[in-house]
Short mmCIF file of C-alpha atoms and ligand atoms in Angstrom, two decimals:
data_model
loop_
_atom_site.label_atom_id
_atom_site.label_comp_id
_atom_site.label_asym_id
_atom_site.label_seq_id
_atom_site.Cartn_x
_atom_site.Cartn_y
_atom_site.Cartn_z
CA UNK A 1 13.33 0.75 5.67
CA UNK A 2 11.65 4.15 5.68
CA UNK A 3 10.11 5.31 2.39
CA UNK A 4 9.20 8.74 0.91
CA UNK A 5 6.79 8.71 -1.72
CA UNK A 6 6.42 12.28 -2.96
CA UNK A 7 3.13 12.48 -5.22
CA UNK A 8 2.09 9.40 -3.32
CA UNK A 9 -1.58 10.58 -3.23
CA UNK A 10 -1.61 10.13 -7.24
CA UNK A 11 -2.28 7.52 -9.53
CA UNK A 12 0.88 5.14 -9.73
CA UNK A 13 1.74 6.70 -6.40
CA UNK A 14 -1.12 5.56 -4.33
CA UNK A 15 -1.33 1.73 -5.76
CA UNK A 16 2.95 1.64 -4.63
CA UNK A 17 2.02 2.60 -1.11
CA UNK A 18 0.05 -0.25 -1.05
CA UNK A 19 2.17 -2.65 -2.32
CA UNK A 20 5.37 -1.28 -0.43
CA UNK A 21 2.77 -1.58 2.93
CA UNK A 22 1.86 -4.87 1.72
CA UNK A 23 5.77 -6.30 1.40
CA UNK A 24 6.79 -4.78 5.10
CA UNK A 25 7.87 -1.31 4.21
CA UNK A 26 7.66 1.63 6.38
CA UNK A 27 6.13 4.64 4.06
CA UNK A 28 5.24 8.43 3.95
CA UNK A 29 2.91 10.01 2.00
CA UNK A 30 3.62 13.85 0.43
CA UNK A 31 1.65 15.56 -1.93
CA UNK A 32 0.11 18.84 -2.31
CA UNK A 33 -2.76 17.71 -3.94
CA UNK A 34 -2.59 19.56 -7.46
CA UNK A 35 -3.30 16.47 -9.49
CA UNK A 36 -4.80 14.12 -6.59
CA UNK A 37 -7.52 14.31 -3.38
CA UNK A 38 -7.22 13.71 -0.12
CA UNK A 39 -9.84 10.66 -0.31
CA UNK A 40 -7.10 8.81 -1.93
CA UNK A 41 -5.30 8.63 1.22
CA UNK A 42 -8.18 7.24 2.82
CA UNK A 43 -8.56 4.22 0.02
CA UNK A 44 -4.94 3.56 0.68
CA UNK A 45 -5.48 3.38 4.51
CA UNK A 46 -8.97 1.12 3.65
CA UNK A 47 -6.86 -1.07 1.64
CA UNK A 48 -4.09 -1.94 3.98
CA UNK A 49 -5.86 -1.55 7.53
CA UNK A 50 -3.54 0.81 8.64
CA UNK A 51 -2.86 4.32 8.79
CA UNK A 52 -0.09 6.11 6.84
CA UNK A 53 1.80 9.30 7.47
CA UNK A 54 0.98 12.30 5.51
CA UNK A 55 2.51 15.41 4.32
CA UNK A 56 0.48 18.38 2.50
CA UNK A 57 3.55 19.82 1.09
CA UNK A 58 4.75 21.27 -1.78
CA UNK A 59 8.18 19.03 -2.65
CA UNK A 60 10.11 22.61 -3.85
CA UNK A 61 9.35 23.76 -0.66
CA UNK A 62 12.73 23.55 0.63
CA UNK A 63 11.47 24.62 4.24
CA UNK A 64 8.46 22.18 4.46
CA UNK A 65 10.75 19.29 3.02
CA UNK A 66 13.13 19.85 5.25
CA UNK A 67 10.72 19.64 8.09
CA UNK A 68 9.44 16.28 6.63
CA UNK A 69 12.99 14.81 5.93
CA UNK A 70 13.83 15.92 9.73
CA UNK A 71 10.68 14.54 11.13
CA UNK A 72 11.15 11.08 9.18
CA UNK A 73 14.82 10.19 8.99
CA UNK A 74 13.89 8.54 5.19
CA UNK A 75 16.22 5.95 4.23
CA UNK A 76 14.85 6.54 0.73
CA UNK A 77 12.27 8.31 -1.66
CA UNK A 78 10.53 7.63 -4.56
CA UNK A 79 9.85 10.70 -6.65
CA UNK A 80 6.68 10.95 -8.41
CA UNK A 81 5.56 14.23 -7.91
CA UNK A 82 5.40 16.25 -10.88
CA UNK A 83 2.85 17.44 -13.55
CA UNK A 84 2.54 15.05 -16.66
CA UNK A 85 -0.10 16.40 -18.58
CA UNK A 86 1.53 16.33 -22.68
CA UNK A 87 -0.88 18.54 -24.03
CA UNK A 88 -1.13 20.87 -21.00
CA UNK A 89 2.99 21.08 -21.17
CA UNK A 90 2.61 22.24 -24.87
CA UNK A 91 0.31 25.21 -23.47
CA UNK A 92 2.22 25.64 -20.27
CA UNK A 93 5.74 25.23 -20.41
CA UNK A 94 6.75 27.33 -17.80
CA UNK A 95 4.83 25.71 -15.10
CA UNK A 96 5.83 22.15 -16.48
CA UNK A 97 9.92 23.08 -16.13
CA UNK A 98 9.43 24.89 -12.49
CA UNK A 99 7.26 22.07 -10.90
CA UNK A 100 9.02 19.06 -12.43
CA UNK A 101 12.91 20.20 -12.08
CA UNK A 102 12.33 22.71 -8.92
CA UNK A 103 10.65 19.48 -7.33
CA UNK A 104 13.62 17.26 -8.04
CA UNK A 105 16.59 19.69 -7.35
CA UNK A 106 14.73 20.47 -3.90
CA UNK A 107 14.35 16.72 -3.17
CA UNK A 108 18.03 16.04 -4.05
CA UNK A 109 19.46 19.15 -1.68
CA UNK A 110 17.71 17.93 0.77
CA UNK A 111 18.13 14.03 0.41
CA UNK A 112 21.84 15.51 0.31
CA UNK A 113 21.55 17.07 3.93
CA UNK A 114 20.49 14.67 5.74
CA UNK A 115 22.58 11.90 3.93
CA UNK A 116 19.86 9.91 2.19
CA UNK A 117 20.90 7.74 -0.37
CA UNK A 118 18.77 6.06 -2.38
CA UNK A 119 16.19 7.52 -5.18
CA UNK A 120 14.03 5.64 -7.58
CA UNK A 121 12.71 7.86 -10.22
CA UNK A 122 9.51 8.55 -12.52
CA UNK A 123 10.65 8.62 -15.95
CA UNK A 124 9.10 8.06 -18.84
CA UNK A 125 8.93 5.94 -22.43
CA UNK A 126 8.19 9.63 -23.93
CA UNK A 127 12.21 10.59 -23.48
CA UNK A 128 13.11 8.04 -26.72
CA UNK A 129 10.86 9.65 -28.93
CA UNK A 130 10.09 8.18 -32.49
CA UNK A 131 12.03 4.85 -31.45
CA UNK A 132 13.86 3.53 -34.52
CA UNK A 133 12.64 -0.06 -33.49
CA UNK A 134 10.94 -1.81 -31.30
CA UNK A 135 11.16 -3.42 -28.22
CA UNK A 136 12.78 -0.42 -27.42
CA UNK A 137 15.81 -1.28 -25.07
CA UNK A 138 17.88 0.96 -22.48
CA UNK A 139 20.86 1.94 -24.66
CA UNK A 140 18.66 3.47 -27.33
CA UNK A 141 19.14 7.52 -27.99
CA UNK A 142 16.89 9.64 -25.81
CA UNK A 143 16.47 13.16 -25.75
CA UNK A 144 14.39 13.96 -29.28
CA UNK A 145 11.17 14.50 -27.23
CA UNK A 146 8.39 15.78 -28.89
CA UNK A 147 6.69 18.47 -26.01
CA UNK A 148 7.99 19.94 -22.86
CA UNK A 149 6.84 16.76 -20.37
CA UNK A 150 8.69 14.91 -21.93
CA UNK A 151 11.86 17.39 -21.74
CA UNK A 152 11.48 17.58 -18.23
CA UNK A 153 11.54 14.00 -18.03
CA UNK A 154 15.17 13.99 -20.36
CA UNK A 155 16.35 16.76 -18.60
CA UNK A 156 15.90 15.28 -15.09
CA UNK A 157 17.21 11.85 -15.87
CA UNK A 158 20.74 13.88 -17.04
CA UNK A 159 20.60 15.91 -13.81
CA UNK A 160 20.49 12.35 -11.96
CA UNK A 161 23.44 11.13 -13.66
CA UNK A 162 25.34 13.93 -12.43
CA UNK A 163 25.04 14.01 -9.20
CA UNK A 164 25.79 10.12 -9.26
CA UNK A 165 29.24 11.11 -10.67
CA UNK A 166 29.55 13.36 -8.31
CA UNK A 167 28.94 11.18 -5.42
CA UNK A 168 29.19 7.69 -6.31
CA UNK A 169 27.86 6.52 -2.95
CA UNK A 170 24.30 7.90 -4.08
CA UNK A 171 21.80 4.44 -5.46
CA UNK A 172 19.47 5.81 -8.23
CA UNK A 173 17.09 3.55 -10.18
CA UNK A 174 15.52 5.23 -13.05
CA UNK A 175 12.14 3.82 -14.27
CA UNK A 176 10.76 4.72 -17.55
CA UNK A 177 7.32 3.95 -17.43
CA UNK A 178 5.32 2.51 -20.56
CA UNK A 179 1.56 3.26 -20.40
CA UNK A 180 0.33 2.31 -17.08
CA UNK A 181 -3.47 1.35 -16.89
CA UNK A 182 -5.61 -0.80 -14.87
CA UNK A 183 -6.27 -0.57 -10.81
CA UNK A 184 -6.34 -2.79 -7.74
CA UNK A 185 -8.89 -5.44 -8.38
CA UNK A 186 -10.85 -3.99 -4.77
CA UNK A 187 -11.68 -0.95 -7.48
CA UNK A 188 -10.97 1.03 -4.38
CA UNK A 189 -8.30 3.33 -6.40
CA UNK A 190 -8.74 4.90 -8.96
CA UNK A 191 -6.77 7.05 -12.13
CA UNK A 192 -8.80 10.20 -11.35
CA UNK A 193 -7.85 12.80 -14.14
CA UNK A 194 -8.88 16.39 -13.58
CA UNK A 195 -11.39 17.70 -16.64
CA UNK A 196 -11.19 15.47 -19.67
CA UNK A 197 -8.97 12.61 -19.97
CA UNK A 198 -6.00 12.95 -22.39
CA UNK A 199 -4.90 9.03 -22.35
CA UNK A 200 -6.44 6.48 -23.91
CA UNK A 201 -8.11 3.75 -21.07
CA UNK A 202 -9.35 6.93 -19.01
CA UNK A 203 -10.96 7.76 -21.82
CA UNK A 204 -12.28 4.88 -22.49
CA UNK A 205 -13.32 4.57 -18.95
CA UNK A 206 -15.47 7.89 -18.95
CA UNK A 207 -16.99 6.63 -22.47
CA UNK A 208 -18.16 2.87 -21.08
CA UNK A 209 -19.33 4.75 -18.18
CA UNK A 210 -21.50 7.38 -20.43
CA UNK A 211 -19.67 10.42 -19.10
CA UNK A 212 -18.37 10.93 -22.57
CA UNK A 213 -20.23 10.02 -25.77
CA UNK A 214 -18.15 8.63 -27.87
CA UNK A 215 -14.10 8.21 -28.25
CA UNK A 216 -11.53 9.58 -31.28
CA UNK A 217 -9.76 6.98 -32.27
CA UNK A 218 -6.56 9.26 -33.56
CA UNK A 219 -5.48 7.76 -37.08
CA UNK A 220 -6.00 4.71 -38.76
CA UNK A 221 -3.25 4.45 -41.19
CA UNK A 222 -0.18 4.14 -39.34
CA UNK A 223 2.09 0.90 -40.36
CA UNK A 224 0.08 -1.50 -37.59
CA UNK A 225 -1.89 -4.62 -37.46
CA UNK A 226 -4.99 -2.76 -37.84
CA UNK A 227 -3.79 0.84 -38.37
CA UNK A 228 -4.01 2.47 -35.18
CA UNK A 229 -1.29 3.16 -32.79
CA UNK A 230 0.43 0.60 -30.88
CA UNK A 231 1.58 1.10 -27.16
CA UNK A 232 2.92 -0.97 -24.21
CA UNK A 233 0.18 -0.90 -21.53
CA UNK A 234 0.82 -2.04 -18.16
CA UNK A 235 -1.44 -3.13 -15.71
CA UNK A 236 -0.81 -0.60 -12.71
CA UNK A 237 -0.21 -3.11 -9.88
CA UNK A 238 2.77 -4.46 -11.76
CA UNK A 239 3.55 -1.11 -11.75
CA UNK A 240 4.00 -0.67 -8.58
CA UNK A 241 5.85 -3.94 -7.97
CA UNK A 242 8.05 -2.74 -10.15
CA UNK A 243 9.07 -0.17 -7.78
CA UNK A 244 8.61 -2.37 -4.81
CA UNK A 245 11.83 -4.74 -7.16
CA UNK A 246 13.58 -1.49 -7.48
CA UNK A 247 13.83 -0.44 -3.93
CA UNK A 248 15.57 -3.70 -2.97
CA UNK A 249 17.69 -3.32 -5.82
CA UNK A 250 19.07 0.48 -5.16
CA UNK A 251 19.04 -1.04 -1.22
CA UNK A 252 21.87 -3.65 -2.43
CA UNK A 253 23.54 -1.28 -5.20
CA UNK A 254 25.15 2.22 -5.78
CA UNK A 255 25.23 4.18 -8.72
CA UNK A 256 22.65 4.95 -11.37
CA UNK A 257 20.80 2.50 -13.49
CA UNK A 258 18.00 3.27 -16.36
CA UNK A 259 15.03 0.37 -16.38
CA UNK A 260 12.38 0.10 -18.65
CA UNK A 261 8.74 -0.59 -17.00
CA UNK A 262 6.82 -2.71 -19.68
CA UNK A 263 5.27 -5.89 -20.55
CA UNK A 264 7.10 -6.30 -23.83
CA UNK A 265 3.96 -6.78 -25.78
CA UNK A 266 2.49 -4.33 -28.13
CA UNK A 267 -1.65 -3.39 -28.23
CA UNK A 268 -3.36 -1.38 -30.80
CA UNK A 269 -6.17 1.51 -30.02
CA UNK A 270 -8.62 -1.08 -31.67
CA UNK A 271 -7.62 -4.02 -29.62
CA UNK A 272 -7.49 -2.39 -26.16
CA UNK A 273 -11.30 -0.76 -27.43
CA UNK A 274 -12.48 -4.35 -27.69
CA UNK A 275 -10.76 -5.63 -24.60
CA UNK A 276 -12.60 -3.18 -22.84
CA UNK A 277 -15.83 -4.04 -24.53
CA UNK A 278 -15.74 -7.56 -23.37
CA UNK A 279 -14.82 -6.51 -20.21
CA UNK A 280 -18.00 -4.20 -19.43
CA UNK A 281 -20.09 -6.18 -22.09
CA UNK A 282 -21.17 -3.40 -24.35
CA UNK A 283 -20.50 -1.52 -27.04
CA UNK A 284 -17.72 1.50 -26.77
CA UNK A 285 -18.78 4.38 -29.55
CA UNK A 286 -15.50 5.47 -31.37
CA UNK A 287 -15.22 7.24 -34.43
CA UNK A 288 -12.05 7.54 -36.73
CA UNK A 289 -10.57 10.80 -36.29
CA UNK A 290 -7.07 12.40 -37.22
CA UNK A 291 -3.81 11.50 -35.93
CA UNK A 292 -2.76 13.13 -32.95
CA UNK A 293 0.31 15.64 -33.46
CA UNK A 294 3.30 14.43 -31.48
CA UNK A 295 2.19 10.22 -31.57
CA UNK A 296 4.17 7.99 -33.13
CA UNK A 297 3.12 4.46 -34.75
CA UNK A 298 4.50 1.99 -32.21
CA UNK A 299 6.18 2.27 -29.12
CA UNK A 300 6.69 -1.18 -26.52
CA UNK A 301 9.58 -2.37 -24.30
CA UNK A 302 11.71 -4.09 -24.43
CA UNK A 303 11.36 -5.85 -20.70
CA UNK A 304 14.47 -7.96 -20.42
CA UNK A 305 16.96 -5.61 -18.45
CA UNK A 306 13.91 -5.14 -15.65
CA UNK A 307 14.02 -9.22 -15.67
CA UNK A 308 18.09 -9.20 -15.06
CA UNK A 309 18.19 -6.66 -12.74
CA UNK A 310 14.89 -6.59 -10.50
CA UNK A 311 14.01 -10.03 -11.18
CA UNK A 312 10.30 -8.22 -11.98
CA UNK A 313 8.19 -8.58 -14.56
CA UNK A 314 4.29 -8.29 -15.34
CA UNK A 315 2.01 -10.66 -15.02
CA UNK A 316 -1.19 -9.15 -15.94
CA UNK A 317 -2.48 -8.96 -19.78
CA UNK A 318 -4.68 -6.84 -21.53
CA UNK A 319 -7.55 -8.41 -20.43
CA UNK A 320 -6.66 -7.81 -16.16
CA UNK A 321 -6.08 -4.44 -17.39
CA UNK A 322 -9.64 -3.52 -18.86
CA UNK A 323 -11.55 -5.98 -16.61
CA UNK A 324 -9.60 -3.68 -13.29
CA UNK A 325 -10.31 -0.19 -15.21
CA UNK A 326 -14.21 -1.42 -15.89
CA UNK A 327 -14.51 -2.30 -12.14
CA UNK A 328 -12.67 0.79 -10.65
CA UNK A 329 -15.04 3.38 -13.20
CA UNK A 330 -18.10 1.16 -12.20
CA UNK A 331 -17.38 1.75 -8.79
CA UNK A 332 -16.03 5.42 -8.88
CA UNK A 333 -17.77 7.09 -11.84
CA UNK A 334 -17.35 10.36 -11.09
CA UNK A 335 -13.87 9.71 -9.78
CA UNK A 336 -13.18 10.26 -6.02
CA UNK A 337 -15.38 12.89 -3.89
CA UNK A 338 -13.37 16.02 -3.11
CA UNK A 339 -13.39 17.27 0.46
P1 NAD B 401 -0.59 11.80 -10.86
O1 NAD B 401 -0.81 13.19 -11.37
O2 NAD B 401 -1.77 10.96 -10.58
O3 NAD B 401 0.34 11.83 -9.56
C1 NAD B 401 1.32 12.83 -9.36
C2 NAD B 401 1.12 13.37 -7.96
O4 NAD B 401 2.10 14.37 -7.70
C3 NAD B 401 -0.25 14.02 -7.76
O5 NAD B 401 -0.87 13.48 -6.62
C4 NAD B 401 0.08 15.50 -7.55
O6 NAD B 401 -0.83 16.13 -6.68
C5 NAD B 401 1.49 15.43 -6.99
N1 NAD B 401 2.32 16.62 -7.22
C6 NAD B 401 2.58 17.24 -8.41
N2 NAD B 401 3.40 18.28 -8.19
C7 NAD B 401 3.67 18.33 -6.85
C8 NAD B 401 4.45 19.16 -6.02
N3 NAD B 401 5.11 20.21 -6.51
N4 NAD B 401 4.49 18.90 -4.69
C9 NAD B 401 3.81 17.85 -4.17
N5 NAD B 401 3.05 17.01 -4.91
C10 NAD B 401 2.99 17.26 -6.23
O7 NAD B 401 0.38 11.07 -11.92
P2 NAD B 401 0.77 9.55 -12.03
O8 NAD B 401 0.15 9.00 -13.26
O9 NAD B 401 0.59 8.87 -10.74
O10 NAD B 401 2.33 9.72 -12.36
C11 NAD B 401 3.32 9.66 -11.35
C12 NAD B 401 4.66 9.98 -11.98
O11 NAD B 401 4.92 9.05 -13.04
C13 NAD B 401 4.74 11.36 -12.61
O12 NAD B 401 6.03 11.88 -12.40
C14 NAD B 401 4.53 11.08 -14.09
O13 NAD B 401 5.14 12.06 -14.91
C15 NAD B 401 5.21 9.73 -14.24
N6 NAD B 401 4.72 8.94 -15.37
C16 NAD B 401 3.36 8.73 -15.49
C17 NAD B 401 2.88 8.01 -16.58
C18 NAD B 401 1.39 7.81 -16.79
O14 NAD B 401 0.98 7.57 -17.91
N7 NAD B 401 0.56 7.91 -15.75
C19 NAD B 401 3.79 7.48 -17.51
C20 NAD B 401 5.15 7.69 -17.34
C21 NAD B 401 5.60 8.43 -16.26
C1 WQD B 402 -2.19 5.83 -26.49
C2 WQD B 402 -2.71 5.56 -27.88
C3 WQD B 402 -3.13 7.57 -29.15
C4 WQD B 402 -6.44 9.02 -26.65
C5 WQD B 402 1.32 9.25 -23.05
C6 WQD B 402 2.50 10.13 -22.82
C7 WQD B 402 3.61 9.34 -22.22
C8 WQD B 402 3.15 8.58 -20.97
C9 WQD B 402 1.94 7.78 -21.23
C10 WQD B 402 3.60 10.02 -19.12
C11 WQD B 402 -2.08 6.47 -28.94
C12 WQD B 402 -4.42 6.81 -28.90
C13 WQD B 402 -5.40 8.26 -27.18
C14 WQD B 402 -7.65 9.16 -27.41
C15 WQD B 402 -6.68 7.73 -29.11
N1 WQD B 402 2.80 9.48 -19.92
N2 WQD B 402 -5.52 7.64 -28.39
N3 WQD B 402 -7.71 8.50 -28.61
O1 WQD B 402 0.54 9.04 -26.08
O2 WQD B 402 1.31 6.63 -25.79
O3 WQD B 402 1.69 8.26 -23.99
O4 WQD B 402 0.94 8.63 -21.82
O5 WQD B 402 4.80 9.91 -19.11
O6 WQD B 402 4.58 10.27 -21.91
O7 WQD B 402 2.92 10.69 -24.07
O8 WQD B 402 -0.59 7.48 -24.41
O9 WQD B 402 -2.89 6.99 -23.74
O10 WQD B 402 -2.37 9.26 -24.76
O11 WQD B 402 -2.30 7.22 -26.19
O12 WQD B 402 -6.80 7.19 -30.21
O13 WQD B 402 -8.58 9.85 -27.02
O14 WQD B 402 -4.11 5.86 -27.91
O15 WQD B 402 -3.12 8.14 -30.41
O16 WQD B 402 -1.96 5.71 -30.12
P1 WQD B 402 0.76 7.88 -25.21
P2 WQD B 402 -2.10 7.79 -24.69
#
């Protein structure tokens, strides 16, 4: 089978191309390079011994897609492309609806054109909001999102569902992602953020490493074990096997069908600071600062449906995920070189 990865130079992208490369899949790389480099593509290639087809394109091209999509006869894409920056979307709204919905709508035209079928999809935990409970399953409300990323996110998910009424034939798998962390154990790939992290284990990263000086820790007196925020990290490479599940799955299925992407276990601030700690051996500097606007107390999956469905679930803990992140910064402090 012939996969599309739009965004497939990213973060989450890149570490799927491996895995689908390393399970016998036949992939294509497109990206335009706005949130990635092109030395990713050559730590992909370094990783699996083996070239891999590339596309600088811009996914609401219609023309250039088009081109690609005749060129590769896809039997299916996953879509990551799209900007996912929260605090950026707050500031840029605009840019955040255009990229993420023109990016999809083009994708789906011309998926529709040359009669490609299946889809597996980047969403997000951000479209439930302020959950009210945790593990958070599938059937809770969605919608109440606090900043424009996440709307897009909400907004694309309905436009999915849609066009799966309207042609039944279509296979979409939905992934919402919990917070995805960690890298390949070669610490060949790496989350490369442009300017100053905004998520917590990049952070972190550039802070163990001495790029930054010390970290905010943002509130300490939410209802937690120790205060500060709880989330659902998962380690990257499960990640990705996730999708590797979910491709079999919309291979053998039509219709559309929402799946969490989590471990089921919650971590606070504090306890993923002093994972990390062990894991590079010294102190990180943090200092108690105010809570963020927009974060909520607790947020983790519930992982069960993923289990039913894809037969997937993580196997890495919190300690894989800050031992991979200290080897991948070690190795790649400054991120990747540009060009
Ligand atoms: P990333 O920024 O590393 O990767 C996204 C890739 O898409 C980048 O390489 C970027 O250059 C490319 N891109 C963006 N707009 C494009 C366009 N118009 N045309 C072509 N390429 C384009 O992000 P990531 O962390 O790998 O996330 C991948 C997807 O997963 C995104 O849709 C993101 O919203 C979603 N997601 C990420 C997280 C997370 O915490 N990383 C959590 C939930 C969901
Ligand atoms: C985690 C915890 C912070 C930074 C975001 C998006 C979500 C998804 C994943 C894309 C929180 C605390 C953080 C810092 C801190 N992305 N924190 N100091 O907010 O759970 O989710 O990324 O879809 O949509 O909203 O992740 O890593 O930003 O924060 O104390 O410098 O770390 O308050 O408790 P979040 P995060």
């Amino acid at each position: 089978m012939k996969i599309i990865l739009t965004g497939g130079a990213g973060y989450i992208g890149s570490h799927t191309s491996v895995q689908l490369i390393r399970n016998g899949y036949d992939i294509v790389i497109a990206d335009n390079f706005s949130n990635s480099k092109p030395e990713a593509l050559r730590r992909i290639e370094k990783l699996v011994g083996m070239s891999v087809p590339f596309y600088k394109i811009d996914i609401a091209d219609k023309e250039a897609l088009s081109e690609l999509f005749e060129a590769e006869k896809p039997d299916c894409v996953i879509h990551f492309a799209g900007l996912k920056s929260v605090g950026e979307s707050v500031r840029m709204p605009v840019e955040y609806y255009r990229n993420n919905i023109d990016t999809t709508l083009t994708l789906l035209e011309t998926m529709k054109e040359y009669g490609c079928k299946k889809l597996i999809f980047s969403s997000s935990a951000t479209v439930y909001g302020d959950p009210a409970s945790v593990p958070i399953t599938e059937d809770m409300p969605v919608g109440k999102c606090s900043n424009p990323y996440g709307r897009t996110k909400y907004f694309i998910e309905e436009i999915l569902r849609d066009v799966s009424k309207a042609d039944p034939t279509l296979s979409i798998v939905i992934l919402r992602y919990f917070n995805p962390t960690g890298a390949d154990e070669s610490g060949l790939l790496c989350e490369d953020p442009n300017g100053i992290p905004n998520n917590l284990m990049p952070y972190i990263m550039k802070v163990a490493v001495g790029r930054l000086p010390r970290l905010s820790v943002f509130g300490n007196d939410y209802p937690t074990h120790d205060g500060t925020g709880v989330r659902d990290y998962i380690h990257v490479v499960d990640l990705a096997d996730g999708h590797v599940a979910a491709v079999a799955y919309a291979d053998s299925h039509e219709g559309v069908e929402t799946i969490n992407l989590g471990t089921g276990n919650g971590y606070s601030v504090l306890d993923v600071v002093h994972g990390f700690e062990k894991a590079c051996g010294h102190e990180v500097p943090y200092v108690i600062a105010p809570r963020r606007e927009g974060d909520i107390a607790e947020c983790y999956a519930s992982p069960d449906k993923a289990k039913a469905l894809l037969n997937w679930e993580a196997k890495h803990n919190i300690d894989d995920m800050c031992r991979d992140s200290w080897n991948a910064i070690s190795k790649n402090p400054d991120g990747y070189p540009a060009d």
